[in-house]
Amino acid sequence: MKLEIRKIVTISEETFIEGFKKADKPVRVAAALAVIKNPYAGIYVEDLLPLIKACSEQLGELLPKKAMEALGVTGDEVEGYGKGALVGLDGEIEHGSAIIHTLTFGNPFRSQCGNAETLLPSAEKRGAAGSSLDLAIKHKMDAKIRSHHMTFETRIPDAPRNDEIVIAAVVTTSGRAHPRIGSLHKELEGVFPS
């Protein structure tokens, strides 16, 4: 089995004003999405290891690199990240999950993001071409840092086709523009935001 990519789409956003107030620095987010052929569309296959071997490592290396290039940053400048899979109608959500929920996908991703330590938050679903996929983002070193808990909506008008999967990687150089809900670390200690 071989990875077959139809296209790669990169989406970036810079937010300068949020909640009617200028941000101290722009909130910069970028996602890279690969539209790939699903070799298991329309059939049930018990062993998904060939799909994992063909896709996970290559996409785990390629997609975060493309997302960082869109922002013009290095992995050390990335503060938050996430991943996702949108499976076409003739596939199973398990097909996308098999690709992104492996160390062969996650380890190269984390390595490129400055040797990040947290699990990559994820979103998986099935949908028709043009369906949205909201990518969850968390801090790359500490999942309890709430300022980096956010989502980034992505959509490709002509993907996924019924026999395709969209695999996504998202990175950000900061948290939300004006975080004010306090630290989960402090809340666990009994200190709540006022």
PDB file of C-alpha atoms in Angstrom, residues 30-174:
ATOM      1  CA  ALA A  30      -2.335  27.609  10.568  1.00  0.00           C
ATOM      2  CA  ALA A  31      -3.555  24.184   9.511  1.00  0.00           C
ATOM      3  CA  ALA A  32      -2.234  21.924   6.780  1.00  0.00           C
ATOM      4  CA  LEU A  33      -4.639  19.337   5.404  1.00  0.00           C
ATOM      5  CA  ALA A  34      -3.775  16.411   3.142  1.00  0.00           C
ATOM      6  CA  VAL A  35      -6.527  14.914   1.005  1.00  0.00           C
ATOM      7  CA  ILE A  36      -5.612  11.253   0.619  1.00  0.00           C
ATOM      8  CA  LYS A  37      -7.093   8.202  -1.065  1.00  0.00           C
ATOM      9  CA  ASN A  38      -8.848   5.813   1.326  1.00  0.00           C
ATOM     10  CA  PRO A  39      -7.962   2.306   0.119  1.00  0.00           C
ATOM     11  CA  TYR A  40     -10.590   0.821   2.437  1.00  0.00           C
ATOM     12  CA  ALA A  41     -13.544   2.936   1.283  1.00  0.00           C
ATOM     13  CA  GLY A  42     -16.637   0.813   0.721  1.00  0.00           C
ATOM     14  CA  ILE A  43     -15.237  -2.347   2.324  1.00  0.00           C
ATOM     15  CA  TYR A  44     -14.609  -3.687   5.814  1.00  0.00           C
ATOM     16  CA  VAL A  45     -10.995  -4.569   6.579  1.00  0.00           C
ATOM     17  CA  GLU A  46      -9.993  -6.008   9.940  1.00  0.00           C
ATOM     18  CA  ASP A  47      -6.259  -5.193   9.822  1.00  0.00           C
ATOM     19  CA  LEU A  48      -5.571  -1.457   9.484  1.00  0.00           C
ATOM     20  CA  LEU A  49      -1.804  -1.791   9.986  1.00  0.00           C
ATOM     21  CA  PRO A  50      -1.011  -1.422   6.240  1.00  0.00           C
ATOM     22  CA  LEU A  51      -2.879   1.935   6.259  1.00  0.00           C
ATOM     23  CA  ILE A  52      -0.956   3.058   9.350  1.00  0.00           C
ATOM     24  CA  LYS A  53       2.389   2.043   7.839  1.00  0.00           C
ATOM     25  CA  ALA A  54       1.636   3.783   4.531  1.00  0.00           C
ATOM     26  CA  CYS A  55       0.343   7.071   5.962  1.00  0.00           C
ATOM     27  CA  SER A  56       1.036   7.872   9.608  1.00  0.00           C
ATOM     28  CA  GLU A  57       4.731   8.663   9.675  1.00  0.00           C
ATOM     29  CA  GLN A  58       4.811  10.544   6.366  1.00  0.00           C
ATOM     30  CA  LEU A  59       1.830  12.726   7.279  1.00  0.00           C
ATOM     31  CA  GLY A  60       3.073  13.225  10.856  1.00  0.00           C
ATOM     32  CA  GLU A  61       6.238  14.717   9.393  1.00  0.00           C
ATOM     33  CA  LEU A  62       4.786  16.586   6.416  1.00  0.00           C
ATOM     34  CA  LEU A  63       1.699  18.329   7.800  1.00  0.00           C
ATOM     35  CA  PRO A  64       3.104  20.161  10.845  1.00  0.00           C
ATOM     36  CA  LYS A  65       6.010  21.305   8.670  1.00  0.00           C
ATOM     37  CA  LYS A  66       3.571  22.757   6.106  1.00  0.00           C
ATOM     38  CA  ALA A  67       1.529  24.459   8.847  1.00  0.00           C
ATOM     39  CA  MET A  68       4.650  26.039  10.376  1.00  0.00           C
ATOM     40  CA  GLU A  69       5.804  27.184   6.931  1.00  0.00           C
ATOM     41  CA  ALA A  70       2.459  28.947   6.478  1.00  0.00           C
ATOM     42  CA  LEU A  71       3.183  30.985   9.619  1.00  0.00           C
ATOM     43  CA  GLY A  72       6.893  31.365   8.882  1.00  0.00           C
ATOM     44  CA  VAL A  73       7.859  29.935  12.263  1.00  0.00           C
ATOM     45  CA  THR A  74      10.041  27.207  13.698  1.00  0.00           C
ATOM     46  CA  GLY A  75       8.905  24.449  16.006  1.00  0.00           C
ATOM     47  CA  ASP A  76      10.324  26.314  18.984  1.00  0.00           C
ATOM     48  CA  GLU A  77       7.937  29.213  18.222  1.00  0.00           C
ATOM     49  CA  VAL A  78       4.889  26.921  18.160  1.00  0.00           C
ATOM     50  CA  GLU A  79       2.980  27.047  21.456  1.00  0.00           C
ATOM     51  CA  GLY A  80      -0.100  24.942  20.710  1.00  0.00           C
ATOM     52  CA  TYR A  81      -1.172  22.223  18.322  1.00  0.00           C
ATOM     53  CA  GLY A  82      -3.766  19.658  17.322  1.00  0.00           C
ATOM     54  CA  LYS A  83      -4.743  17.100  14.696  1.00  0.00           C
ATOM     55  CA  GLY A  84      -7.794  15.737  12.945  1.00  0.00           C
ATOM     56  CA  ALA A  85      -9.285  13.370  10.405  1.00  0.00           C
ATOM     57  CA  LEU A  86     -12.342  13.848   8.205  1.00  0.00           C
ATOM     58  CA  VAL A  87     -13.357  10.619   6.490  1.00  0.00           C
ATOM     59  CA  GLY A  88     -15.431  10.519   3.302  1.00  0.00           C
ATOM     60  CA  LEU A  89     -18.846   8.870   3.322  1.00  0.00           C
ATOM     61  CA  ASP A  90     -17.680   5.439   2.136  1.00  0.00           C
ATOM     62  CA  GLY A  91     -15.064   5.164   4.859  1.00  0.00           C
ATOM     63  CA  GLU A  92     -15.083   4.491   8.579  1.00  0.00           C
ATOM     64  CA  ILE A  93     -14.050   7.032  11.196  1.00  0.00           C
ATOM     65  CA  GLU A  94     -11.691   4.264  12.339  1.00  0.00           C
ATOM     66  CA  HIS A  95      -9.703   4.704   9.115  1.00  0.00           C
ATOM     67  CA  GLY A  96      -8.840   8.305   9.982  1.00  0.00           C
ATOM     68  CA  SER A  97      -8.281   7.448  13.630  1.00  0.00           C
ATOM     69  CA  ALA A  98      -5.854   4.686  12.627  1.00  0.00           C
ATOM     70  CA  ILE A  99      -3.676   7.241  10.859  1.00  0.00           C
ATOM     71  CA  ILE A 100      -3.595   9.989  13.492  1.00  0.00           C
ATOM     72  CA  HIS A 101      -3.772   8.038  16.770  1.00  0.00           C
ATOM     73  CA  THR A 102      -0.351   6.419  16.523  1.00  0.00           C
ATOM     74  CA  LEU A 103       3.071   7.288  17.825  1.00  0.00           C
ATOM     75  CA  THR A 104       4.302   7.093  14.234  1.00  0.00           C
ATOM     76  CA  PHE A 105       2.110  10.143  13.520  1.00  0.00           C
ATOM     77  CA  GLY A 106       2.401  11.908  16.886  1.00  0.00           C
ATOM     78  CA  ASN A 107       6.107  11.556  17.612  1.00  0.00           C
ATOM     79  CA  PRO A 108       7.358  13.265  14.416  1.00  0.00           C
ATOM     80  CA  PHE A 109       4.705  15.972  14.942  1.00  0.00           C
ATOM     81  CA  ARG A 110       5.824  16.623  18.532  1.00  0.00           C
ATOM     82  CA  SER A 111       9.490  16.499  17.546  1.00  0.00           C
ATOM     83  CA  GLN A 112       9.019  19.186  14.896  1.00  0.00           C
ATOM     84  CA  CYS A 113       7.196  21.375  17.412  1.00  0.00           C
ATOM     85  CA  GLY A 114      10.242  21.826  19.647  1.00  0.00           C
ATOM     86  CA  ASN A 115      10.064  18.390  21.278  1.00  0.00           C
ATOM     87  CA  ALA A 116       6.562  18.988  22.588  1.00  0.00           C
ATOM     88  CA  GLU A 117       5.336  16.765  25.402  1.00  0.00           C
ATOM     89  CA  THR A 118       1.537  16.742  25.514  1.00  0.00           C
ATOM     90  CA  LEU A 119      -0.827  14.458  23.680  1.00  0.00           C
ATOM     91  CA  LEU A 120      -2.155  16.043  20.515  1.00  0.00           C
ATOM     92  CA  PRO A 121      -5.844  16.905  20.911  1.00  0.00           C
ATOM     93  CA  SER A 122      -7.924  15.591  18.052  1.00  0.00           C
ATOM     94  CA  ALA A 123     -11.160  15.661  16.119  1.00  0.00           C
ATOM     95  CA  GLU A 124     -12.472  12.855  13.945  1.00  0.00           C
ATOM     96  CA  LYS A 125     -15.683  12.547  11.982  1.00  0.00           C
ATOM     97  CA  ARG A 126     -17.214  11.387   8.717  1.00  0.00           C
ATOM     98  CA  GLY A 127     -18.631  13.871   6.247  1.00  0.00           C
ATOM     99  CA  ALA A 128     -19.268  14.815   2.649  1.00  0.00           C
ATOM    100  CA  ALA A 129     -17.101  17.105   0.564  1.00  0.00           C
ATOM    101  CA  GLY A 130     -17.096  20.588   2.058  1.00  0.00           C
ATOM    102  CA  SER A 131     -17.823  19.423   5.602  1.00  0.00           C
ATOM    103  CA  SER A 132     -16.100  21.390   8.322  1.00  0.00           C
ATOM    104  CA  LEU A 133     -13.644  19.931  10.799  1.00  0.00           C
ATOM    105  CA  ASP A 134     -13.069  21.863  14.025  1.00  0.00           C
ATOM    106  CA  LEU A 135      -9.510  21.148  15.144  1.00  0.00           C
ATOM    107  CA  ALA A 136      -8.927  21.218  18.893  1.00  0.00           C
ATOM    108  CA  ILE A 137      -5.764  22.981  20.063  1.00  0.00           C
ATOM    109  CA  LYS A 138      -3.917  22.725  23.373  1.00  0.00           C
ATOM    110  CA  HIS A 139      -0.563  23.891  24.722  1.00  0.00           C
ATOM    111  CA  LYS A 140       2.304  21.725  23.484  1.00  0.00           C
ATOM    112  CA  MET A 141       4.020  21.373  26.870  1.00  0.00           C
ATOM    113  CA  ASP A 142       1.187  21.484  29.423  1.00  0.00           C
ATOM    114  CA  ALA A 143      -2.388  20.514  28.554  1.00  0.00           C
ATOM    115  CA  LYS A 144      -3.659  22.321  31.674  1.00  0.00           C
ATOM    116  CA  ILE A 145      -2.718  25.761  30.345  1.00  0.00           C
ATOM    117  CA  ARG A 146      -6.234  26.947  29.487  1.00  0.00           C
ATOM    118  CA  SER A 147      -5.199  29.984  27.433  1.00  0.00           C
ATOM    119  CA  HIS A 148      -4.320  27.635  24.574  1.00  0.00           C
ATOM    120  CA  HIS A 149      -7.577  25.646  24.628  1.00  0.00           C
ATOM    121  CA  MET A 150      -9.226  26.681  21.378  1.00  0.00           C
ATOM    122  CA  THR A 151     -10.479  25.338  18.063  1.00  0.00           C
ATOM    123  CA  PHE A 152      -9.756  26.180  14.456  1.00  0.00           C
ATOM    124  CA  GLU A 153     -12.406  25.512  11.820  1.00  0.00           C
ATOM    125  CA  THR A 154     -11.241  24.043   8.520  1.00  0.00           C
ATOM    126  CA  ARG A 155     -13.080  23.145   5.333  1.00  0.00           C
ATOM    127  CA  ILE A 156     -12.102  22.089   1.805  1.00  0.00           C
ATOM    128  CA  PRO A 157     -14.894  22.635  -0.755  1.00  0.00           C
ATOM    129  CA  ASP A 158     -14.166  19.492  -2.795  1.00  0.00           C
ATOM    130  CA  ALA A 159     -12.949  17.128  -0.086  1.00  0.00           C
ATOM    131  CA  PRO A 160     -13.261  14.551   1.140  1.00  0.00           C
ATOM    132  CA  ARG A 161     -14.749  12.661  -1.751  1.00  0.00           C
ATOM    133  CA  ASN A 162     -16.499   9.459  -0.693  1.00  0.00           C
ATOM    134  CA  ASP A 163     -13.260   7.463  -1.091  1.00  0.00           C
ATOM    135  CA  GLU A 164     -10.939   9.978   0.589  1.00  0.00           C
ATOM    136  CA  ILE A 165      -9.724  11.057   4.010  1.00  0.00           C
ATOM    137  CA  VAL A 166      -8.597  14.545   5.017  1.00  0.00           C
ATOM    138  CA  ILE A 167      -5.790  14.428   7.586  1.00  0.00           C
ATOM    139  CA  ALA A 168      -5.032  17.711   9.352  1.00  0.00           C
ATOM    140  CA  ALA A 169      -2.357  19.274  11.547  1.00  0.00           C
ATOM    141  CA  VAL A 170      -2.814  22.653  13.223  1.00  0.00           C
ATOM    142  CA  VAL A 171      -0.298  24.881  15.036  1.00  0.00           C
ATOM    143  CA  THR A 172      -0.474  28.239  16.802  1.00  0.00           C
ATOM    144  CA  THR A 173       2.105  30.676  18.117  1.00  0.00           C
ATOM    145  CA  SER A 174       0.037  31.766  21.112  1.00  0.00           C
TER     146      SER A 174
END
